[in-house]
Coordinates of C-alpha atoms in Angstrom, one line a residue:
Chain A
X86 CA -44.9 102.3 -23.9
X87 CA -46.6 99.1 -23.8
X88 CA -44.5 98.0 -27.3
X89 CA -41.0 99.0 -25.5
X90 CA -41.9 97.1 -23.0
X91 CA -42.7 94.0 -24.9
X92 CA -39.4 94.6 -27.2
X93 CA -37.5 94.9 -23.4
X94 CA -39.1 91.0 -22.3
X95 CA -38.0 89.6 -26.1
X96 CA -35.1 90.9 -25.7
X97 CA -34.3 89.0 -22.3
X98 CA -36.5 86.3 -23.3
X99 CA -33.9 86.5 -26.2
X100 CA -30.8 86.4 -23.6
X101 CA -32.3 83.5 -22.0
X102 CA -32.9 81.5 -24.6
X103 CA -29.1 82.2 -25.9
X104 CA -28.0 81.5 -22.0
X105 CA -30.0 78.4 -22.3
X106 CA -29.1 77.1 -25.3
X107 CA -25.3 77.5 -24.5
X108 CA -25.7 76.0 -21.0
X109 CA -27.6 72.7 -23.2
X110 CA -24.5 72.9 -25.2
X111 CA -21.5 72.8 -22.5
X112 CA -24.0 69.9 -20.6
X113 CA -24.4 67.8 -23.8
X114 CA -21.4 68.2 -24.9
X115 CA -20.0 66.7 -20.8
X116 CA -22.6 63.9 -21.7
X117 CA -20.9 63.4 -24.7
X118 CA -17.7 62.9 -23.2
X119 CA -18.8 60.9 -20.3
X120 CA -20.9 58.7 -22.6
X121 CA -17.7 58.4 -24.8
X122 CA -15.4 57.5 -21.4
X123 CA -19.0 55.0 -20.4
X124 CA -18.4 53.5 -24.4
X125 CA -14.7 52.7 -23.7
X126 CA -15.2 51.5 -20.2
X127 CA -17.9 49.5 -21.6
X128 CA -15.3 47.8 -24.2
X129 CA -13.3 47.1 -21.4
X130 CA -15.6 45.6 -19.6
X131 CA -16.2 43.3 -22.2
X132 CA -13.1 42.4 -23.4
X133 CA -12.6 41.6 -19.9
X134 CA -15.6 39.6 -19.3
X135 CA -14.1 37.8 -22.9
X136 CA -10.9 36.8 -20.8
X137 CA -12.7 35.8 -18.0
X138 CA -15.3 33.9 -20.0
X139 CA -12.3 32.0 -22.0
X140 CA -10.7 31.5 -18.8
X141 CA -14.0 29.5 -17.3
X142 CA -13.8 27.4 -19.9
X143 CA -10.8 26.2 -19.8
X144 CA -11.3 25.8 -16.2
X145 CA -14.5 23.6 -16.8
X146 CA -12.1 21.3 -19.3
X147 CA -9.4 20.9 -17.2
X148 CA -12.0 19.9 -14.1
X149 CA -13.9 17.6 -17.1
X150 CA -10.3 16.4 -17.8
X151 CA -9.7 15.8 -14.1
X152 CA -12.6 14.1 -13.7
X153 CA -11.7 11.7 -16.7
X154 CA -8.0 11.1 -15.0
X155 CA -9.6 10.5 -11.7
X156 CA -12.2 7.8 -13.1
X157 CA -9.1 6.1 -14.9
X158 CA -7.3 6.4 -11.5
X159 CA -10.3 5.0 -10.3
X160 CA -10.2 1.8 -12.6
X161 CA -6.6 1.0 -12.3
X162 CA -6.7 1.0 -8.5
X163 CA -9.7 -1.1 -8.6
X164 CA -7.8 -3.5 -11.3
X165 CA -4.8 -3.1 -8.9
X166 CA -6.8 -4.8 -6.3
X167 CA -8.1 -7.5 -7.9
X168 CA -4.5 -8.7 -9.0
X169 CA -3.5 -8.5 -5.2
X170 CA -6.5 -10.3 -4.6
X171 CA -5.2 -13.3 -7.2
X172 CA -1.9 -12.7 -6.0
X173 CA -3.0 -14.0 -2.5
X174 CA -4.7 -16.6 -3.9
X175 CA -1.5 -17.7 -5.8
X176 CA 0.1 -18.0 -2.4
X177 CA -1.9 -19.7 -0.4
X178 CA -1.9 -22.1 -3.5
X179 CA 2.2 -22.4 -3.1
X180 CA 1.7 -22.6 1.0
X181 CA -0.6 -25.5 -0.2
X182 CA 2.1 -27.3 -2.2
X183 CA 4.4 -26.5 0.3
X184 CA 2.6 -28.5 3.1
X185 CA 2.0 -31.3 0.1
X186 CA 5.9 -31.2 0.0
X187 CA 6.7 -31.1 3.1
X188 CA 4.8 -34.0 4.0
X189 CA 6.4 -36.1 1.5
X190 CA 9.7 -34.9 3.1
X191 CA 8.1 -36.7 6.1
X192 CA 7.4 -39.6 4.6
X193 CA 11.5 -39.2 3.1
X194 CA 12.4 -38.5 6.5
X195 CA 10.6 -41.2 7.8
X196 CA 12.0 -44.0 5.6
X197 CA 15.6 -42.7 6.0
X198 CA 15.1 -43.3 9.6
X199 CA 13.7 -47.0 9.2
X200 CA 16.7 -47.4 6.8
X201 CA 19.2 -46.2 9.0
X202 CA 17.1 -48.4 11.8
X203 CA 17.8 -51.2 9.4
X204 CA 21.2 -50.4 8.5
X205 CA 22.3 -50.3 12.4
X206 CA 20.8 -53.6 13.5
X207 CA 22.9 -55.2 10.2
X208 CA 26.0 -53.7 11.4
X209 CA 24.7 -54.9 15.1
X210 CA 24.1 -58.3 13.2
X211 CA 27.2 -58.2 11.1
X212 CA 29.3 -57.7 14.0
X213 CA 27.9 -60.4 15.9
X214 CA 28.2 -62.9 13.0
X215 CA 32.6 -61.9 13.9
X216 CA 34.5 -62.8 11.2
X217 CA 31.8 -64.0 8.7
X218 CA 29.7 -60.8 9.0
X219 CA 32.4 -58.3 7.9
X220 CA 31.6 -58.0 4.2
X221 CA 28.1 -57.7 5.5
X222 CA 29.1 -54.9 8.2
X223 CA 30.5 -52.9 4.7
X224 CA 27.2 -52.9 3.0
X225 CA 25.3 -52.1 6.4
X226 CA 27.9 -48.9 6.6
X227 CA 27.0 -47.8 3.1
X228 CA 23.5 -47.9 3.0
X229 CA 23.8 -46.7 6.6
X230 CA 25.8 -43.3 5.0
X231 CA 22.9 -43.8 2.3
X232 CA 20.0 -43.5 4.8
X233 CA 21.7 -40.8 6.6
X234 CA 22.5 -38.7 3.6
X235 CA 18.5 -38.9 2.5
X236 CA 17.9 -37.7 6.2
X237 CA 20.2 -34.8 5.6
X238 CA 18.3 -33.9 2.4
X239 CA 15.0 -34.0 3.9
X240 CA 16.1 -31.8 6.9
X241 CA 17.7 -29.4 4.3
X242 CA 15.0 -29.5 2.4
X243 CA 12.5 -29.0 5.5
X244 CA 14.1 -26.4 6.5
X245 CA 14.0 -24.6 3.2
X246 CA 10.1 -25.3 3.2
X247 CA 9.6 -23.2 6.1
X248 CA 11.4 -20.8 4.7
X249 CA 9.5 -20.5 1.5
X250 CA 6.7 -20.9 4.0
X251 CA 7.4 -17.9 5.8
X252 CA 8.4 -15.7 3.0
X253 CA 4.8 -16.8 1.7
X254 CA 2.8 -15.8 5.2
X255 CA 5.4 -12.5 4.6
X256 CA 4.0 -12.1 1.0
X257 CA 0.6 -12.5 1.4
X258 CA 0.5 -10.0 4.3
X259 CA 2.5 -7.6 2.4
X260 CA -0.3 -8.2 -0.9
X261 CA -3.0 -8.0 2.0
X262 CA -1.7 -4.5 3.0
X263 CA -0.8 -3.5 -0.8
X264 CA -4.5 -4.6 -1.7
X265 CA -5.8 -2.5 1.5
X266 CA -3.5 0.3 0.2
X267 CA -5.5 0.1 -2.9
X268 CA -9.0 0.4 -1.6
X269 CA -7.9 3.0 0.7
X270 CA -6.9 4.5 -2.9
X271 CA -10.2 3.6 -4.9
X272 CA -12.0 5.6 -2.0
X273 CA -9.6 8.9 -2.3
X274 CA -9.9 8.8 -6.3
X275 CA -13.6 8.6 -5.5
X276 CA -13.7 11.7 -2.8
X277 CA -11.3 13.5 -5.7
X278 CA -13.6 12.9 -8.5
X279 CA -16.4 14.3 -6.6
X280 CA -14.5 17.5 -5.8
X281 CA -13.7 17.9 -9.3
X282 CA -16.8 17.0 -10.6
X283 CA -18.3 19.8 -8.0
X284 CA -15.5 22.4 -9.3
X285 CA -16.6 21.5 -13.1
X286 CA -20.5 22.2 -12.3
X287 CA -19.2 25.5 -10.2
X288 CA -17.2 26.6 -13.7
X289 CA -20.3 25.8 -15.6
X290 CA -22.3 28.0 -13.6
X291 CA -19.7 30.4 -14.0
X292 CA -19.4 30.2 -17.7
X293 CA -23.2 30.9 -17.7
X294 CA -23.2 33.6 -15.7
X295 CA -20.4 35.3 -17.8
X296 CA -22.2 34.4 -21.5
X297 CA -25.0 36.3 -19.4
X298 CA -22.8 39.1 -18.0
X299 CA -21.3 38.9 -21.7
X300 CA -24.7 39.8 -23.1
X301 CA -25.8 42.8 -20.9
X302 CA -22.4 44.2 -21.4
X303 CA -23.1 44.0 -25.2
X304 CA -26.8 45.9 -24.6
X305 CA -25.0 48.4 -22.3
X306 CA -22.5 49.2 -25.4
X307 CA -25.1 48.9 -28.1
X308 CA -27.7 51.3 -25.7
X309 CA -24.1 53.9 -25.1
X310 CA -23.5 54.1 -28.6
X311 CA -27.2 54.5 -29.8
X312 CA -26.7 57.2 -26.2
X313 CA -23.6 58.3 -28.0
X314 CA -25.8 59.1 -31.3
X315 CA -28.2 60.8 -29.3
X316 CA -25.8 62.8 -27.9
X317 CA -24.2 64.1 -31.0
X318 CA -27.8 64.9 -32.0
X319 CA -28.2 66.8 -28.8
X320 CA -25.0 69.3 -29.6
X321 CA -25.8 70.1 -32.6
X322 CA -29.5 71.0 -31.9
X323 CA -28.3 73.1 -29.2
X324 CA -25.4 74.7 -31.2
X325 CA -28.6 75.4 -34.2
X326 CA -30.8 76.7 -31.1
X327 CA -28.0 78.8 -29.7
X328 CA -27.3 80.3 -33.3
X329 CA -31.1 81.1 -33.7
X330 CA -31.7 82.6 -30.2
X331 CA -28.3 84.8 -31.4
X332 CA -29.7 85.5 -34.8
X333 CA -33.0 86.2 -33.0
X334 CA -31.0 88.7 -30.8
X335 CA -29.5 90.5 -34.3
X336 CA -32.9 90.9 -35.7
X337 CA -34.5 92.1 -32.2
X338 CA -31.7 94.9 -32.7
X339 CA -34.1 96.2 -35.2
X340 CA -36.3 97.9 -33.0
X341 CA -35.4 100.8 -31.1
X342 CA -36.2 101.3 -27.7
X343 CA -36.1 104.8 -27.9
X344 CA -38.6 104.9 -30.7
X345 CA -42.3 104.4 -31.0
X346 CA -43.3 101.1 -30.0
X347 CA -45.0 98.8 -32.8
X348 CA -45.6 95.5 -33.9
X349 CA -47.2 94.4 -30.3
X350 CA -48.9 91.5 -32.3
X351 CA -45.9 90.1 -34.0
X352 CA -44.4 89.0 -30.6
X353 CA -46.8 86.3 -29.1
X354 CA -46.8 85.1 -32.8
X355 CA -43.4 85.0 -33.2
X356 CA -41.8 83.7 -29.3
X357 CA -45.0 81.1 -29.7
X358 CA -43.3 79.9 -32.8
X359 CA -40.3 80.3 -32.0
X360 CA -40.4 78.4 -28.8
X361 CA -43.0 75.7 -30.9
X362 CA -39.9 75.5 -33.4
X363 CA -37.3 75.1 -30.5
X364 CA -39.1 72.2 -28.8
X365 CA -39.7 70.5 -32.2
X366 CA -36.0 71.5 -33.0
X367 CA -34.9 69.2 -30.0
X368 CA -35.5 65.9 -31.9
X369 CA -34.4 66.2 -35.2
X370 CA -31.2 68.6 -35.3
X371 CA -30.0 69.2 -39.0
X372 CA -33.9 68.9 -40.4
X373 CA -35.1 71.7 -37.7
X374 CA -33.1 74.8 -39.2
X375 CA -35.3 75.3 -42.5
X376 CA -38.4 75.0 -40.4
X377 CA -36.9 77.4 -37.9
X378 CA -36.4 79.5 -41.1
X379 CA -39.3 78.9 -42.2
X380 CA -41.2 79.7 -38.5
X381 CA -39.0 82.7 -38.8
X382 CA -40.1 83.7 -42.2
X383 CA -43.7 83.3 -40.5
X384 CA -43.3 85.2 -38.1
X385 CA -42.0 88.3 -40.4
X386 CA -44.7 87.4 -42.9
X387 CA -47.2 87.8 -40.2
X388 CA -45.3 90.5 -39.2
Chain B
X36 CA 34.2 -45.9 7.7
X37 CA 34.4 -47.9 4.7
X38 CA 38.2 -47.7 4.9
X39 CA 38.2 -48.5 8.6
X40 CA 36.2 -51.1 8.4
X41 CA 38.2 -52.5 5.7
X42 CA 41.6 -52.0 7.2
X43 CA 40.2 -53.8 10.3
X44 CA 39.9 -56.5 7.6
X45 CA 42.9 -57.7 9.2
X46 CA 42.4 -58.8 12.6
X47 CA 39.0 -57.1 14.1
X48 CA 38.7 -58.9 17.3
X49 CA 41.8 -58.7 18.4
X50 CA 42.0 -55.1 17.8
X51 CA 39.1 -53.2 17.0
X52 CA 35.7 -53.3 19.0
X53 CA 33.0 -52.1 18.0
X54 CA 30.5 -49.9 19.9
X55 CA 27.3 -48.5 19.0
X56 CA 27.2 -44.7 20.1
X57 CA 24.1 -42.6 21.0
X58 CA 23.0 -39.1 22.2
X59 CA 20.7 -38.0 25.1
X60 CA 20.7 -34.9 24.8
X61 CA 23.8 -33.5 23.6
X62 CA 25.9 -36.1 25.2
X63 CA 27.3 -39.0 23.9
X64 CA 27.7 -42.5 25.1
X65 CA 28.3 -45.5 23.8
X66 CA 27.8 -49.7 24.5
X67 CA 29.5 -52.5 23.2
X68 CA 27.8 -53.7 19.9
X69 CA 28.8 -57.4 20.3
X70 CA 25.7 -56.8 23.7
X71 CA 22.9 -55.1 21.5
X72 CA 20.3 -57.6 20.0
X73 CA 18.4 -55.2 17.8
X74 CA 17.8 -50.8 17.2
X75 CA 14.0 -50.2 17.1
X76 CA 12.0 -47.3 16.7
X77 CA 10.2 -45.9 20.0
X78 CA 6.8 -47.3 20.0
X79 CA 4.9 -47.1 23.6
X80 CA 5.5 -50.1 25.6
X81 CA 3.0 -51.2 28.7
X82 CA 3.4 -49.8 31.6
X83 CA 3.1 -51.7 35.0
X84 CA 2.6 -50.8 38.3
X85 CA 5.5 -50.8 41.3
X86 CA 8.2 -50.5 38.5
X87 CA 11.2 -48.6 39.0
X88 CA 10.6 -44.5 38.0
X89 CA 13.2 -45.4 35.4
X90 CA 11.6 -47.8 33.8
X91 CA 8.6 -46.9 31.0
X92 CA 6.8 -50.1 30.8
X93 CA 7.4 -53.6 28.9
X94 CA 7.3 -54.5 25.2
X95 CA 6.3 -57.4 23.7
X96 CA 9.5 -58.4 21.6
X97 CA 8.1 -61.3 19.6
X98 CA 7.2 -63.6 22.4
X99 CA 9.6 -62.0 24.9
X100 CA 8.6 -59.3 27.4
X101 CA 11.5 -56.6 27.6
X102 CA 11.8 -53.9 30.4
X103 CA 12.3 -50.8 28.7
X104 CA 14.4 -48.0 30.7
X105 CA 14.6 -44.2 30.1
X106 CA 18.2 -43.3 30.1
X107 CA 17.7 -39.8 30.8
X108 CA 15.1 -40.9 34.2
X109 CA 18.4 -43.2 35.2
X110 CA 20.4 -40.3 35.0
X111 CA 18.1 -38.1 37.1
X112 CA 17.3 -35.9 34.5
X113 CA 13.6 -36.2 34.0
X114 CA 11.4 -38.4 31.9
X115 CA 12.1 -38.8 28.3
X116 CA 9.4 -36.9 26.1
X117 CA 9.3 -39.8 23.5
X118 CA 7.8 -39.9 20.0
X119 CA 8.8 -41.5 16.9
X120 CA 12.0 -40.6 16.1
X121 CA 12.9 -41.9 19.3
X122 CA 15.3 -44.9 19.4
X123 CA 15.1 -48.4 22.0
X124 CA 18.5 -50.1 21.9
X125 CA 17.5 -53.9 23.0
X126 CA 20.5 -55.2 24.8
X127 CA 21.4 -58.5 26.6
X128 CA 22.2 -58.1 30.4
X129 CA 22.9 -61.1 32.8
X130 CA 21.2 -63.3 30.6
X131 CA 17.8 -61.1 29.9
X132 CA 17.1 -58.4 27.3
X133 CA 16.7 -54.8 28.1
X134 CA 15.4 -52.0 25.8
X135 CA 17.5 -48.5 26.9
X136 CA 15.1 -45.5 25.6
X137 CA 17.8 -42.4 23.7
X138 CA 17.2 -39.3 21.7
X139 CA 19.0 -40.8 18.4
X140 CA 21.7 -43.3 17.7
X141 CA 24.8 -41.5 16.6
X142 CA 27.2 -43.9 14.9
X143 CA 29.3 -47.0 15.2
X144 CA 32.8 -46.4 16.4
X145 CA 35.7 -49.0 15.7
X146 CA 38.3 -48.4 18.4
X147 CA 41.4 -49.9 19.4
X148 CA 41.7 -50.6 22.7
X149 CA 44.7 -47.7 23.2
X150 CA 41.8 -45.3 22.2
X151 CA 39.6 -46.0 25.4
X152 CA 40.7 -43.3 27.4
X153 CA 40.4 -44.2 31.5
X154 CA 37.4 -42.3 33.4
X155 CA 39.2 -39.7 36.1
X156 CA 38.4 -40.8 39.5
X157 CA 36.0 -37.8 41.7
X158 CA 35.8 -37.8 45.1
X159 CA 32.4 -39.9 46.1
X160 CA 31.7 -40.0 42.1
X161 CA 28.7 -42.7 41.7
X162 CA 28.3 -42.1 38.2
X163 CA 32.2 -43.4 37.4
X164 CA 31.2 -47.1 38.3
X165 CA 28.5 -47.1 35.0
X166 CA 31.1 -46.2 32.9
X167 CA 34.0 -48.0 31.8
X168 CA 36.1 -45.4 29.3
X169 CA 36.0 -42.4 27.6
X170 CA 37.0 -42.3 23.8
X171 CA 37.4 -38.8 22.0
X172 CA 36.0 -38.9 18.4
X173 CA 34.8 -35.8 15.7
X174 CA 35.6 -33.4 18.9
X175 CA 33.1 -35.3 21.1
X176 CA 33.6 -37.4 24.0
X177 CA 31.7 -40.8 24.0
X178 CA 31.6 -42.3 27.2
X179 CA 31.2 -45.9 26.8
X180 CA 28.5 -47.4 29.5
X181 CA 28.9 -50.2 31.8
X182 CA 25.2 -51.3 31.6
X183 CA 25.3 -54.3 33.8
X184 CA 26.2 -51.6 36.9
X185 CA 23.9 -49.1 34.8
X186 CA 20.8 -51.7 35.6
X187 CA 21.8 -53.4 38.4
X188 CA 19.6 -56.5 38.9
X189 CA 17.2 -55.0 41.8
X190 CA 16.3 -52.7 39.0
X191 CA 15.1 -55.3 36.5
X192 CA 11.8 -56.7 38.0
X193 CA 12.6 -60.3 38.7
X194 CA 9.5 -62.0 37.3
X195 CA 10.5 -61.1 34.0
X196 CA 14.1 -62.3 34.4
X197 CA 14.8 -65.6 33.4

């Protein structure tokens, strides 16, 4: 009675094993798929982070190049202002020649004036000396015409003096402006250069926080596929421990339950065994089924 | 001018006279050059006291004190701003020299006497007793000055006539 009863408890012990072992099966073998689906994400993730990392870069080189442009911007500007500086140096040079000019158009102006001054009180002379003063009264008349025509020039030219004069006060404000224009530009180029430099520290930053995302994502594949391994290990120790707890089952068909009970002893043995091969069977799965022979043999030796 | 001058080769006083012609403002006048003794630049002469408003002051003209008058005061219109490029015409009136203060001398005109156009009479007209023609030259009218009425001699202080 007592020998039926412990064939009865194998016998489900048996079942649950086999239930157990299938159950192991079906949820290693979901692990395995998910930690297949985890692998590919993983290689997605990385080929994405590859993109993104490449992409960084050539952000940070394009800021590094903008930052180059905007320091050669920078230096032309600056050069740019100097020239305007010259240039208004230039003019006020030519305003100074032009007031050295125009005062010797004074001095022209001046003498024509005398000269026509002269010319007059010859004719005035001439005319008074009657008949005797008339060849007199010609030369007076020419070099009147004479004094009169240098008068003319140095009024033309005056005129044209101011002129230049005023284009000159016209130039030099426009160069003023231009040059002011320039160091309104030198600052700009400066604000601009300090942008960019910011954007190509950001993109460094970036670039080596992606190297670093880069480098977990390569654990997390190498950790999924040594996962992966495991996994595989897994099924099959399950598929041998499910094929034991069924061949188990067969040979547990050898006793009777009808018949007189027997071999009470050869049960501990053989489920502590059994159970002691099972648990050692987890790790290693090919290596385990001799030994699980073996335990099996044991237990029928001892049996 | 040349060519005038030479064609009045012929006979020049019996035809042409001469006058010297002037501008005070942007009229025209003109006196008989045979009267003026000498063209001068404006140089500031010394003024007196009591003398006519006309009359700027005296310049000593190489021994001679000469009255000098603004022609622009003796028309009424204001005081002459003078400076350097002003001109005193020196001219011999009743026996004395006067220096008449203009804005630029113009020209000499040669005319013959046909030329001298007659001044039109106006009703109560002062001004037509100083001048004794009109002459039309270059599209500008000269008027030619009478200057012994133009400075009469209650004008010309009488310790400097002589």
């Amino acid at each position: 009675m007592q020998f039926r009863e412990l064939v009865t408890q194998i016998h489900a012990a048996t079942n649950e094993v086999e239930n157990a072992a299938a159950e192991i099966a079906s949820g290693t073998n979901d692990l395995s798929k998910r930690t297949e689906q985890a692998a590919s994400s993983l290689e997605e993730t990385a080929a994405s982070t590859e993109q993104l990392s490449a992409t960084v870069k050539q952000n940070a080189e394009n800021a590094a190049n903008a930052n180059q442009l905007a320091d050669e911007a920078n230096g032309t500007a600056s050069r740019g202002g100097e020239v305007a500086g010259r240039a208004v140096t230039a003019m006020s040079g030519i305003e100074g020649s032009a007031q050295k000019i125009s005062d010797i158009i004074g001095v022209i102006d001046e003498i024509a004036f005398q000269t026509n001054l002269l010319a007059l009180n010859a004719s005035v002379e001439a005319a008074r000396a009657g008949e005797a003063g008339k060849g007199f009264a010609v030369v007076a008349q020419e070099v009147r015409q004479l004094a009169q025509r240098s008068a003319q020039a140095a009024s033309d030219i005056k005129i044209l003096i101011q002129d230049s004069n005023g284009q000159v006060k016209e130039g030099v404000q426009l160069v003023n402006q231009a040059g002011e224009a320039l160091t309104e530009i030198v600052g700009s180029i400066g604000k601009v250069a300090g942008i960019v430099r910011d954007i190509a520290g950001a993109s460094q930053e970036q670039a080596a926080g992606v190297q670093e995302i880069n480098s977990s994502v390569a654990s997390m594949d190498q950790m999924t596929q040594q996962n992966s391994a495991l996994v595989e290990q897994s099924t099959a120790a399950a598929r041998a421990l499910s094929d034991q707890a069924g061949r188990l089952g067969e040979l547990m068909g050898f006793f009777k339950l009808d018949g007189s009970g027997a071999g009470q002893p050869r049960r501990p043995a053989a489920s502590g065994k059994s159970a002691g091969a099972a648990r050692a069977r987890s790790k290693p799965a090919v290596s385990q089924q001799p030994a699980m022979a073996n335990a099996a043999d044991d237990g029928w030796n001892e049996f | 001018m040349i060519a005038e001058a030479e064609h009045g080769d012929q006979s020049v006083d019996e035809v042409w006279s001469q006058y010297v012609t002037f501008a005070v403002d942007d009229r025209h006048y003109g006196i008989e050059i045979t009267a003026i003794r000498e063209i001068k630049a404006w140089s500031e002469p010394t003024e007196l006291p009591n003398s006519p408003s006309a009359m700027r002051g005296v310049l000593n003209l190489r021994g001679v004190i000469v009255p000098i008058f603004d022609l622009r005061a003796r028309f009424g219109q204001g005081a002459t701003d003078a400076c350097g490029a002003h001109v005193v015409i020196i001219v011999a009136l009743r026996g004395s020299l006067i220096g008449v203060l203009v804005d630029a001398v113009s020209d000499i005109l040669a005319l013959e006497p046909g030329e001298v156009l007659p001044v039109p009479t106006m009703d109560g007209g002062a001004d037509q007793r100083f001048l004794s023609g009109l002459v039309s030259r270059d599209d500008r009218l000269v008027a030619l000055l009478k200057l012994e009425e133009l400075f009469s001699v209650e004008d010309v202080p009488s310790s400097l006539s002589f």
